[in-house]
mmCIF file of C-alpha atoms in Angstrom:
data_model
loop_
_atom_site.group_PDB
_atom_site.id
_atom_site.type_symbol
_atom_site.label_atom_id
_atom_site.label_comp_id
_atom_site.label_asym_id
_atom_site.label_seq_id
_atom_site.Cartn_x
_atom_site.Cartn_y
_atom_site.Cartn_z
ATOM 1 C CA MET A 1 0.007 0.042 0.011
ATOM 2 C CA SER A 2 1.589 3.257 -1.089
ATOM 3 C CA GLU A 3 0.558 6.950 -0.283
ATOM 4 C CA ASP A 4 1.421 7.690 -3.854
ATOM 5 C CA ASP A 5 -1.666 5.575 -5.070
ATOM 6 C CA PRO A 6 -3.871 5.137 -1.920
ATOM 7 C CA THR A 7 -6.446 3.407 -4.138
ATOM 8 C CA ALA A 8 -4.147 0.465 -5.070
ATOM 9 C CA PHE A 9 -6.145 -1.870 -2.547
ATOM 10 C CA LEU A 10 -9.122 -1.622 -5.150
ATOM 11 C CA GLY A 11 -6.937 -3.050 -7.875
ATOM 12 C CA SER A 12 -5.211 -1.712 -11.069
ATOM 13 C CA VAL A 13 -8.502 -0.285 -12.094
ATOM 14 C CA VAL A 14 -11.221 1.144 -9.695
ATOM 15 C CA PRO A 15 -14.501 -0.709 -9.994
ATOM 16 C CA LYS A 16 -16.953 1.146 -11.931
ATOM 17 C CA GLU A 17 -19.422 0.836 -9.134
ATOM 18 C CA VAL A 18 -17.115 2.769 -6.888
ATOM 19 C CA VAL A 19 -16.544 5.471 -9.419
ATOM 20 C CA ARG A 20 -20.316 5.796 -10.046
ATOM 21 C CA SER A 21 -20.971 6.124 -6.488
ATOM 22 C CA VAL A 22 -18.868 9.353 -6.040
ATOM 23 C CA PRO A 23 -21.067 11.649 -8.090
ATOM 24 C CA LEU A 24 -24.158 9.914 -6.683
ATOM 25 C CA SER A 25 -22.991 10.691 -3.229
ATOM 26 C CA GLN A 26 -22.977 14.369 -4.200
ATOM 27 C CA LYS A 27 -26.354 14.516 -5.485
ATOM 28 C CA ARG A 28 -27.877 13.011 -2.139
ATOM 29 C CA SER A 29 -27.969 14.608 1.231
ATOM 30 C CA GLN A 30 -25.445 13.551 3.916
ATOM 31 C CA THR A 31 -28.480 12.062 5.866
ATOM 32 C CA ASP A 32 -29.262 9.720 2.892
ATOM 33 C CA PHE A 33 -25.661 8.841 2.495
ATOM 34 C CA ARG A 34 -25.366 7.961 6.105
ATOM 35 C CA ALA A 35 -28.611 5.825 5.816
ATOM 36 C CA VAL A 36 -27.146 3.865 3.060
ATOM 37 C CA LEU A 37 -23.819 3.575 4.722
ATOM 38 C CA GLN A 38 -25.476 2.090 7.828
ATOM 39 C CA PHE A 39 -27.118 -0.414 5.620
ATOM 40 C CA THR A 40 -24.005 -1.220 3.961
ATOM 41 C CA VAL A 41 -22.213 -1.899 7.260
ATOM 42 C CA ARG A 42 -24.972 -4.082 8.399
ATOM 43 C CA TYR A 43 -24.543 -6.124 5.094
ATOM 44 C CA LEU A 44 -20.873 -6.268 5.647
ATOM 45 C CA ARG A 45 -21.178 -7.560 9.340
ATOM 46 C CA ASP A 46 -23.382 -10.361 7.931
ATOM 47 C CA GLU A 47 -26.126 -9.531 10.473
ATOM 48 C CA HIS A 48 -28.908 -10.154 7.823
ATOM 49 C CA SER A 49 -30.352 -13.479 7.233
ATOM 50 C CA ASP A 50 -31.794 -14.916 3.855
ATOM 51 C CA GLY A 51 -34.785 -12.983 2.627
ATOM 52 C CA ASP A 52 -34.201 -9.957 4.838
ATOM 53 C CA ASP A 53 -32.251 -7.736 2.440
ATOM 54 C CA ALA A 54 -35.178 -6.771 0.270
ATOM 55 C CA ALA A 55 -37.198 -5.811 3.361
ATOM 56 C CA ALA A 56 -34.271 -3.890 4.830
ATOM 57 C CA PHE A 57 -33.729 -1.988 1.723
ATOM 58 C CA ALA A 58 -37.492 -1.355 1.529
ATOM 59 C CA GLN A 59 -37.352 0.041 4.882
ATOM 60 C CA LEU A 60 -34.205 2.212 3.948
ATOM 61 C CA LEU A 61 -36.221 3.830 1.177
ATOM 62 C CA THR A 62 -38.837 5.033 3.706
ATOM 63 C CA THR A 63 -36.308 6.909 5.648
ATOM 64 C CA VAL A 64 -34.720 8.848 2.731
ATOM 65 C CA GLU A 65 -35.864 11.709 0.390
ATOM 66 C CA ASN A 66 -37.769 9.697 -2.051
ATOM 67 C CA THR A 67 -37.617 11.185 -5.785
ATOM 68 C CA PRO A 68 -37.748 9.443 -9.123
ATOM 69 C CA GLY A 69 -34.972 7.100 -9.499
ATOM 70 C CA THR A 70 -34.174 7.075 -5.779
ATOM 71 C CA GLY A 71 -34.199 3.255 -5.713
ATOM 72 C CA ASP A 72 -31.673 2.823 -8.579
ATOM 73 C CA ALA A 73 -29.359 5.582 -7.123
ATOM 74 C CA LEU A 74 -29.326 4.178 -3.541
ATOM 75 C CA THR A 75 -28.668 0.524 -5.056
ATOM 76 C CA ALA A 76 -25.578 1.986 -7.042
ATOM 77 C CA LEU A 77 -24.493 4.087 -3.986
ATOM 78 C CA PHE A 78 -24.771 0.851 -1.929
ATOM 79 C CA ALA A 79 -22.727 -1.133 -4.476
ATOM 80 C CA GLY A 80 -19.929 1.477 -4.444
ATOM 81 C CA GLN A 81 -19.632 1.605 -0.620
ATOM 82 C CA TYR A 82 -19.771 -2.045 -0.242
ATOM 83 C CA LEU A 83 -16.904 -2.629 -2.809
ATOM 84 C CA LEU A 84 -14.891 0.102 -1.202
ATOM 85 C CA LEU A 85 -15.239 -1.017 2.440
ATOM 86 C CA ARG A 86 -14.949 -4.602 1.598
ATOM 87 C CA ALA A 87 -11.740 -4.366 -0.432
ATOM 88 C CA ALA A 88 -10.213 -2.255 2.408
ATOM 89 C CA LEU A 89 -11.270 -4.421 5.191
ATOM 90 C CA ARG A 90 -10.036 -7.580 3.475
ATOM 91 C CA GLN A 91 -6.593 -6.068 2.964
ATOM 92 C CA ARG A 92 -6.522 -4.393 6.322
ATOM 93 C CA VAL A 93 -5.633 -1.022 4.815
ATOM 94 C CA PRO A 94 -4.377 1.567 7.443
ATOM 95 C CA VAL A 95 -7.101 4.105 8.370
ATOM 96 C CA ASP A 96 -4.971 7.205 6.969
ATOM 97 C CA ILE A 97 -4.479 5.372 3.574
ATOM 98 C CA PHE A 98 -8.217 4.666 3.452
ATOM 99 C CA GLU A 99 -8.999 8.391 4.193
ATOM 100 C CA SER A 100 -6.480 9.428 1.414
ATOM 101 C CA ALA A 101 -8.296 7.094 -0.962
ATOM 102 C CA THR A 102 -11.674 8.552 -0.323
ATOM 103 C CA ARG A 103 -10.150 11.995 -1.071
ATOM 104 C CA ALA A 104 -8.308 10.654 -4.316
ATOM 105 C CA LEU A 105 -11.647 9.013 -5.468
ATOM 106 C CA GLY A 106 -13.427 12.583 -5.149
ATOM 107 C CA PHE A 107 -15.760 12.067 -2.189
ATOM 108 C CA ALA A 108 -17.029 15.304 -0.685
ATOM 109 C CA PRO A 109 -15.219 16.051 2.522
ATOM 110 C CA PRO A 110 -18.345 15.182 4.681
ATOM 111 C CA MET A 111 -18.643 11.757 2.883
ATOM 112 C CA GLN A 112 -14.889 11.219 3.264
ATOM 113 C CA SER A 113 -15.278 11.777 7.161
ATOM 114 C CA ASP A 114 -18.257 9.372 7.405
ATOM 115 C CA LEU A 115 -16.667 6.695 5.393
ATOM 116 C CA THR A 116 -13.345 6.922 7.340
ATOM 117 C CA LYS A 117 -15.231 6.859 10.584
ATOM 118 C CA VAL A 118 -17.210 3.760 9.569
ATOM 119 C CA TYR A 119 -14.062 2.122 8.374
ATOM 120 C CA ALA A 120 -12.007 2.776 11.433
ATOM 121 C CA SER A 121 -14.903 1.397 13.670
ATOM 122 C CA GLN A 122 -15.383 -1.754 11.639
ATOM 123 C CA LEU A 123 -11.648 -2.496 11.117
ATOM 124 C CA PRO A 124 -11.051 -4.150 14.583
ATOM 125 C CA TYR A 125 -14.372 -6.176 14.372
ATOM 126 C CA MET A 126 -13.480 -7.510 10.906
ATOM 127 C CA GLN A 127 -9.873 -8.383 12.072
ATOM 128 C CA ALA A 128 -11.284 -10.221 15.083
ATOM 129 C CA LEU A 129 -13.795 -12.066 12.932
ATOM 130 C CA ALA A 130 -11.246 -13.182 10.638
ATOM 131 C CA HIS A 131 -9.108 -14.402 13.323
ATOM 132 C CA SER A 132 -11.845 -16.437 14.927
ATOM 133 C CA SER A 133 -13.125 -17.901 11.752
ATOM 134 C CA ARG A 134 -9.490 -18.988 10.612
ATOM 135 C CA ILE A 135 -8.978 -22.661 10.450
ATOM 136 C CA SER A 136 -6.360 -23.687 12.934
ATOM 137 C CA TYR A 137 -4.478 -26.991 13.112
ATOM 138 C CA PRO A 138 -2.272 -28.187 16.069
ATOM 139 C CA ARG A 139 1.411 -27.321 15.829
ATOM 140 C CA LEU A 140 4.252 -29.749 16.280
ATOM 141 C CA GLU A 141 6.060 -28.898 19.594
ATOM 142 C CA VAL A 142 9.498 -29.942 18.429
ATOM 143 C CA ASP A 143 11.380 -28.895 21.689
ATOM 144 C CA TYR A 144 9.515 -31.466 23.499
ATOM 145 C CA MET A 145 9.931 -34.385 21.002
ATOM 146 C CA LYS A 146 11.289 -37.570 22.536
ATOM 147 C CA TRP A 147 12.790 -40.650 20.841
ATOM 148 C CA ARG A 148 14.550 -43.828 21.923
ATOM 149 C CA LEU A 149 16.280 -46.703 20.351
ATOM 150 C CA ASP A 150 14.749 -50.122 20.924
ATOM 151 C CA VAL A 151 16.166 -53.417 19.802
ATOM 152 C CA THR A 152 14.014 -56.430 19.194
ATOM 153 C CA ILE A 153 15.863 -59.399 20.651
ATOM 154 C CA SER A 154 13.455 -62.087 19.619
ATOM 155 C CA THR A 155 9.830 -62.654 18.453
ATOM 156 C CA THR A 156 7.508 -65.668 18.517
ATOM 157 C CA ALA A 157 8.903 -66.808 15.175
ATOM 158 C CA MET A 158 12.559 -66.373 15.738
ATOM 159 C CA LYS A 159 14.611 -66.750 18.790
ATOM 160 C CA ARG A 160 17.331 -64.270 17.870
ATOM 161 C CA VAL A 161 16.370 -61.081 15.948
ATOM 162 C CA MET A 162 18.573 -58.233 17.214
ATOM 163 C CA LYS A 163 16.669 -55.698 15.082
ATOM 164 C CA PRO A 164 16.770 -52.016 16.150
ATOM 165 C CA SER A 165 14.180 -49.419 15.696
ATOM 166 C CA VAL A 166 13.447 -45.859 16.671
ATOM 167 C CA THR A 167 10.476 -45.083 18.736
ATOM 168 C CA MET A 168 9.398 -41.308 18.534
ATOM 169 C CA GLN A 169 6.904 -39.333 20.649
ATOM 170 C CA LEU A 170 5.663 -36.000 19.060
ATOM 171 C CA PRO A 171 3.562 -33.696 21.253
ATOM 172 C CA LEU A 172 1.251 -31.186 19.619
ATOM 173 C CA SER A 173 0.127 -27.776 20.733
ATOM 174 C CA ASP A 174 -3.315 -29.050 21.626
ATOM 175 C CA GLY A 175 -1.871 -31.436 24.188
ATOM 176 C CA SER A 176 -2.122 -34.725 22.381
ATOM 177 C CA LEU A 177 0.860 -37.194 21.857
ATOM 178 C CA HIS A 178 1.647 -39.064 18.879
ATOM 179 C CA THR A 179 3.824 -42.218 19.329
ATOM 180 C CA PHE A 180 5.176 -44.159 16.301
ATOM 181 C CA GLU A 181 8.056 -46.622 15.516
ATOM 182 C CA VAL A 182 10.209 -46.484 12.452
ATOM 183 C CA SER A 183 13.081 -48.704 11.344
ATOM 184 C CA VAL A 184 16.566 -47.261 11.284
ATOM 185 C CA ALA A 185 16.472 -47.058 7.603
ATOM 186 C CA GLU A 186 13.293 -45.033 7.630
ATOM 187 C CA PHE A 187 14.667 -42.819 10.298
ATOM 188 C CA HIS A 188 17.625 -41.991 8.236
ATOM 189 C CA LYS A 189 15.169 -41.315 5.233
ATOM 190 C CA LEU A 190 13.216 -38.952 7.458
ATOM 191 C CA ARG A 191 16.425 -37.246 8.552
ATOM 192 C CA PHE A 192 17.593 -36.876 4.977
ATOM 193 C CA ASN A 193 14.201 -35.353 3.715
ATOM 194 C CA VAL A 194 14.092 -32.753 6.652
ATOM 195 C CA ALA A 195 17.636 -31.618 5.959
ATOM 196 C CA ARG A 196 16.815 -31.211 2.260
ATOM 197 C CA VAL A 197 13.776 -29.169 3.062
ATOM 198 C CA MET A 198 15.700 -26.900 5.320
ATOM 199 C CA LYS A 199 18.367 -26.485 2.610
ATOM 200 C CA ASP A 200 15.564 -25.596 0.100
ATOM 201 C CA MET A 201 14.202 -23.111 2.469
ATOM 202 C CA LEU A 202 17.641 -21.417 2.809
ATOM 203 C CA ASP A 203 18.097 -21.317 -0.924
ATOM 204 C CA LEU A 204 14.565 -19.764 -1.392
ATOM 205 C CA GLU A 205 15.363 -17.094 1.122
ATOM 206 C CA LYS A 206 18.461 -16.115 -0.989
ATOM 207 C CA ALA A 207 16.214 -15.520 -4.029
ATOM 208 C CA PRO A 208 16.240 -11.657 -4.826
ATOM 209 C CA ILE A 209 12.424 -11.672 -5.238
ATOM 210 C CA LEU A 210 11.939 -12.587 -1.669
ATOM 211 C CA ARG A 211 14.671 -10.340 -0.205
ATOM 212 C CA ILE A 212 13.413 -7.537 2.012
ATOM 213 C CA ASP A 213 15.652 -4.592 2.099
#
Protein backbone atom coordinates (compact mmCIF):
# COMPACT_ATOMS: atom_id res chain seq x y z
CA MET A 1 0.00 0.00 0.00
CA SER A 2 1.50 3.29 -1.09
CA GLU A 3 0.57 6.86 -0.26
CA ASP A 4 1.41 7.69 -3.89
CA ASP A 5 -1.56 5.56 -4.94
CA PRO A 6 -3.88 5.16 -1.95
CA THR A 7 -6.51 3.46 -4.12
CA ALA A 8 -4.18 0.56 -5.02
CA PHE A 9 -6.11 -1.81 -2.73
CA LEU A 10 -9.02 -1.55 -5.19
CA GLY A 11 -6.94 -3.10 -7.95
CA SER A 12 -5.26 -1.76 -11.05
CA VAL A 13 -8.61 -0.35 -12.19
CA VAL A 14 -11.04 1.18 -9.70
CA PRO A 15 -14.36 -0.74 -9.93
CA LYS A 16 -16.96 1.15 -11.95
CA GLU A 17 -19.43 0.81 -9.06
CA VAL A 18 -17.09 2.78 -6.82
CA VAL A 19 -16.49 5.41 -9.49
CA ARG A 20 -20.21 5.79 -10.11
CA SER A 21 -20.98 6.14 -6.40
CA VAL A 22 -18.89 9.34 -6.10
CA PRO A 23 -21.13 11.68 -8.16
CA LEU A 24 -24.22 9.94 -6.79
CA SER A 25 -23.11 10.71 -3.23
CA GLN A 26 -22.84 14.39 -4.14
CA LYS A 27 -26.42 14.43 -5.40
CA ARG A 28 -27.82 12.98 -2.16
CA SER A 29 -27.98 14.60 1.24
CA GLN A 30 -25.54 13.53 3.93
CA THR A 31 -28.50 12.06 5.83
CA ASP A 32 -29.29 9.78 2.88
CA PHE A 33 -25.61 8.92 2.47
CA ARG A 34 -25.39 7.91 6.12
CA ALA A 35 -28.57 5.83 5.88
CA VAL A 36 -27.12 3.84 2.97
CA LEU A 37 -23.79 3.56 4.78
CA GLN A 38 -25.54 2.11 7.83
CA PHE A 39 -27.24 -0.47 5.59
CA THR A 40 -23.87 -1.27 3.97
CA VAL A 41 -22.21 -1.84 7.35
CA ARG A 42 -25.05 -4.12 8.40
CA TYR A 43 -24.61 -6.11 5.20
CA LEU A 44 -20.84 -6.33 5.66
CA ARG A 45 -21.19 -7.61 9.20
CA ASP A 46 -23.48 -10.33 7.89
CA GLU A 47 -26.16 -9.54 10.44
CA HIS A 48 -28.83 -10.15 7.83
CA SER A 49 -30.48 -13.49 7.15
CA ASP A 50 -31.75 -14.92 3.88
CA GLY A 51 -34.77 -13.00 2.65
CA ASP A 52 -34.22 -9.98 4.90
CA ASP A 53 -32.19 -7.87 2.46
CA ALA A 54 -35.11 -6.78 0.30
CA ALA A 55 -37.21 -5.90 3.34
CA ALA A 56 -34.32 -3.97 4.90
CA PHE A 57 -33.72 -2.04 1.68
CA ALA A 58 -37.43 -1.26 1.38
CA GLN A 59 -37.30 0.06 4.92
CA LEU A 60 -34.29 2.19 3.94
CA LEU A 61 -36.30 3.82 1.13
CA THR A 62 -38.87 5.00 3.65
CA THR A 63 -36.22 6.91 5.60
CA VAL A 64 -34.68 8.90 2.73
CA GLU A 65 -35.85 11.64 0.42
CA ASN A 66 -37.85 9.73 -2.15
CA THR A 67 -37.61 11.17 -5.67
CA PRO A 68 -37.86 9.51 -9.10
CA GLY A 69 -34.95 7.10 -9.51
CA THR A 70 -34.17 7.01 -5.80
CA GLY A 71 -34.19 3.20 -5.66
CA ASP A 72 -31.67 2.83 -8.50
CA ALA A 73 -29.49 5.62 -7.13
CA LEU A 74 -29.34 4.13 -3.63
CA THR A 75 -28.65 0.68 -5.04
CA ALA A 76 -25.69 2.05 -6.99
CA LEU A 77 -24.52 4.01 -3.95
CA PHE A 78 -24.69 0.87 -1.82
CA ALA A 79 -22.70 -1.11 -4.41
CA GLY A 80 -19.92 1.48 -4.41
CA GLN A 81 -19.74 1.72 -0.63
CA TYR A 82 -19.79 -2.06 -0.27
CA LEU A 83 -16.96 -2.72 -2.74
CA LEU A 84 -14.86 0.12 -1.31
CA LEU A 85 -15.20 -0.97 2.32
CA ARG A 86 -14.93 -4.69 1.59
CA ALA A 87 -11.69 -4.30 -0.38
CA ALA A 88 -10.13 -2.15 2.35
CA LEU A 89 -11.24 -4.43 5.18
CA ARG A 90 -10.01 -7.57 3.44
CA GLN A 91 -6.57 -6.07 2.94
CA ARG A 92 -6.48 -4.35 6.36
CA VAL A 93 -5.69 -1.00 4.81
CA PRO A 94 -4.43 1.55 7.39
CA VAL A 95 -7.05 4.13 8.30
CA ASP A 96 -4.95 7.06 7.03
CA ILE A 97 -4.48 5.36 3.65
CA PHE A 98 -8.21 4.66 3.42
CA GLU A 99 -8.95 8.32 4.17
CA SER A 100 -6.52 9.36 1.43
CA ALA A 101 -8.27 6.95 -0.94
CA THR A 102 -11.68 8.54 -0.33
CA ARG A 103 -10.10 11.92 -1.04
CA ALA A 104 -8.40 10.68 -4.20
CA LEU A 105 -11.65 9.12 -5.44
CA GLY A 106 -13.35 12.51 -5.18
CA PHE A 107 -15.80 12.06 -2.32
CA ALA A 108 -16.92 15.31 -0.73
CA PRO A 109 -15.27 16.07 2.65
CA PRO A 110 -18.40 15.17 4.73
CA MET A 111 -18.64 11.80 2.93
CA GLN A 112 -14.91 11.26 3.35
CA SER A 113 -15.32 11.75 7.08
CA ASP A 114 -18.31 9.40 7.32
CA LEU A 115 -16.60 6.65 5.32
CA THR A 116 -13.37 6.94 7.31
CA LYS A 117 -15.15 6.87 10.68
CA VAL A 118 -17.15 3.79 9.68
CA TYR A 119 -14.06 2.05 8.33
CA ALA A 120 -12.06 2.80 11.48
CA SER A 121 -14.86 1.44 13.66
CA GLN A 122 -15.35 -1.74 11.63
CA LEU A 123 -11.68 -2.65 11.08
CA PRO A 124 -11.08 -4.15 14.58
CA TYR A 125 -14.34 -6.14 14.34
CA MET A 126 -13.49 -7.57 10.93
CA GLN A 127 -9.97 -8.46 12.05
CA ALA A 128 -11.32 -10.26 15.12
CA LEU A 129 -13.90 -12.05 12.98
CA ALA A 130 -11.25 -13.19 10.51
CA HIS A 131 -9.05 -14.43 13.34
CA SER A 132 -11.88 -16.35 15.05
CA SER A 133 -13.05 -17.98 11.81
CA ARG A 134 -9.55 -18.96 10.70
CA ILE A 135 -8.97 -22.71 10.48
CA SER A 136 -6.24 -23.66 12.92
CA TYR A 137 -4.42 -26.98 13.16
CA PRO A 138 -2.31 -28.29 16.07
CA ARG A 139 1.37 -27.38 15.79
CA LEU A 140 4.28 -29.69 16.38
CA GLU A 141 6.14 -28.88 19.60
CA VAL A 142 9.60 -29.87 18.40
CA ASP A 143 11.34 -28.76 21.60
CA TYR A 144 9.55 -31.48 23.56
CA MET A 145 9.98 -34.33 21.08
CA LYS A 146 11.22 -37.57 22.60
CA TRP A 147 12.82 -40.60 20.99
CA ARG A 148 14.57 -43.78 21.97
CA LEU A 149 16.33 -46.67 20.26
CA ASP A 150 14.78 -50.08 20.85
CA VAL A 151 16.21 -53.44 19.90
CA THR A 152 13.96 -56.41 19.23
CA ILE A 153 15.83 -59.37 20.67
CA SER A 154 13.44 -62.12 19.67
CA THR A 155 9.92 -62.81 18.39
CA THR A 156 7.52 -65.71 18.56
CA ALA A 157 8.78 -66.85 15.18
CA MET A 158 12.51 -66.27 15.71
CA LYS A 159 14.62 -66.72 18.82
CA ARG A 160 17.26 -64.20 17.85
CA VAL A 161 16.41 -61.08 15.85
CA MET A 162 18.50 -58.21 17.23
CA LYS A 163 16.68 -55.72 15.03
CA PRO A 164 16.96 -52.02 16.07
CA SER A 165 14.09 -49.52 15.66
CA VAL A 166 13.46 -45.92 16.65
CA THR A 167 10.41 -45.04 18.75
CA MET A 168 9.38 -41.38 18.53
CA GLN A 169 6.88 -39.39 20.58
CA LEU A 170 5.67 -36.09 19.12
CA PRO A 171 3.63 -33.68 21.29
CA LEU A 172 1.23 -31.26 19.59
CA SER A 173 0.10 -27.83 20.71
CA ASP A 174 -3.38 -29.18 21.57
CA GLY A 175 -1.83 -31.45 24.22
CA SER A 176 -2.10 -34.72 22.30
CA LEU A 177 0.82 -37.14 21.90
CA HIS A 178 1.59 -39.15 18.80
CA THR A 179 3.87 -42.16 19.22
CA PHE A 180 5.15 -44.21 16.30
CA GLU A 181 7.97 -46.59 15.49
CA VAL A 182 10.22 -46.55 12.43
CA SER A 183 13.10 -48.67 11.32
CA VAL A 184 16.61 -47.24 11.34
CA ALA A 185 16.51 -47.03 7.54
CA GLU A 186 13.24 -45.08 7.64
CA PHE A 187 14.63 -42.79 10.34
CA HIS A 188 17.64 -41.95 8.17
CA LYS A 189 15.29 -41.29 5.24
CA LEU A 190 13.26 -38.92 7.43
CA ARG A 191 16.41 -37.16 8.60
CA PHE A 192 17.60 -36.75 5.02
CA ASN A 193 14.27 -35.32 3.81
CA VAL A 194 14.12 -32.82 6.69
CA ALA A 195 17.68 -31.66 5.92
CA ARG A 196 16.79 -31.29 2.25
CA VAL A 197 13.70 -29.19 3.01
CA MET A 198 15.73 -26.93 5.30
CA LYS A 199 18.33 -26.46 2.56
CA ASP A 200 15.60 -25.64 0.03
CA MET A 201 14.19 -23.04 2.42
CA LEU A 202 17.61 -21.42 2.84
CA ASP A 203 18.12 -21.36 -0.94
CA LEU A 204 14.66 -19.85 -1.39
CA GLU A 205 15.37 -17.08 1.11
CA LYS A 206 18.40 -16.09 -0.99
CA ALA A 207 16.23 -15.43 -4.05
CA PRO A 208 16.20 -11.69 -4.91
CA ILE A 209 12.41 -11.64 -5.29
CA LEU A 210 11.98 -12.65 -1.64
CA ARG A 211 14.67 -10.39 -0.22
CA ILE A 212 13.40 -7.57 2.00
CA ASP A 213 15.62 -4.50 2.02
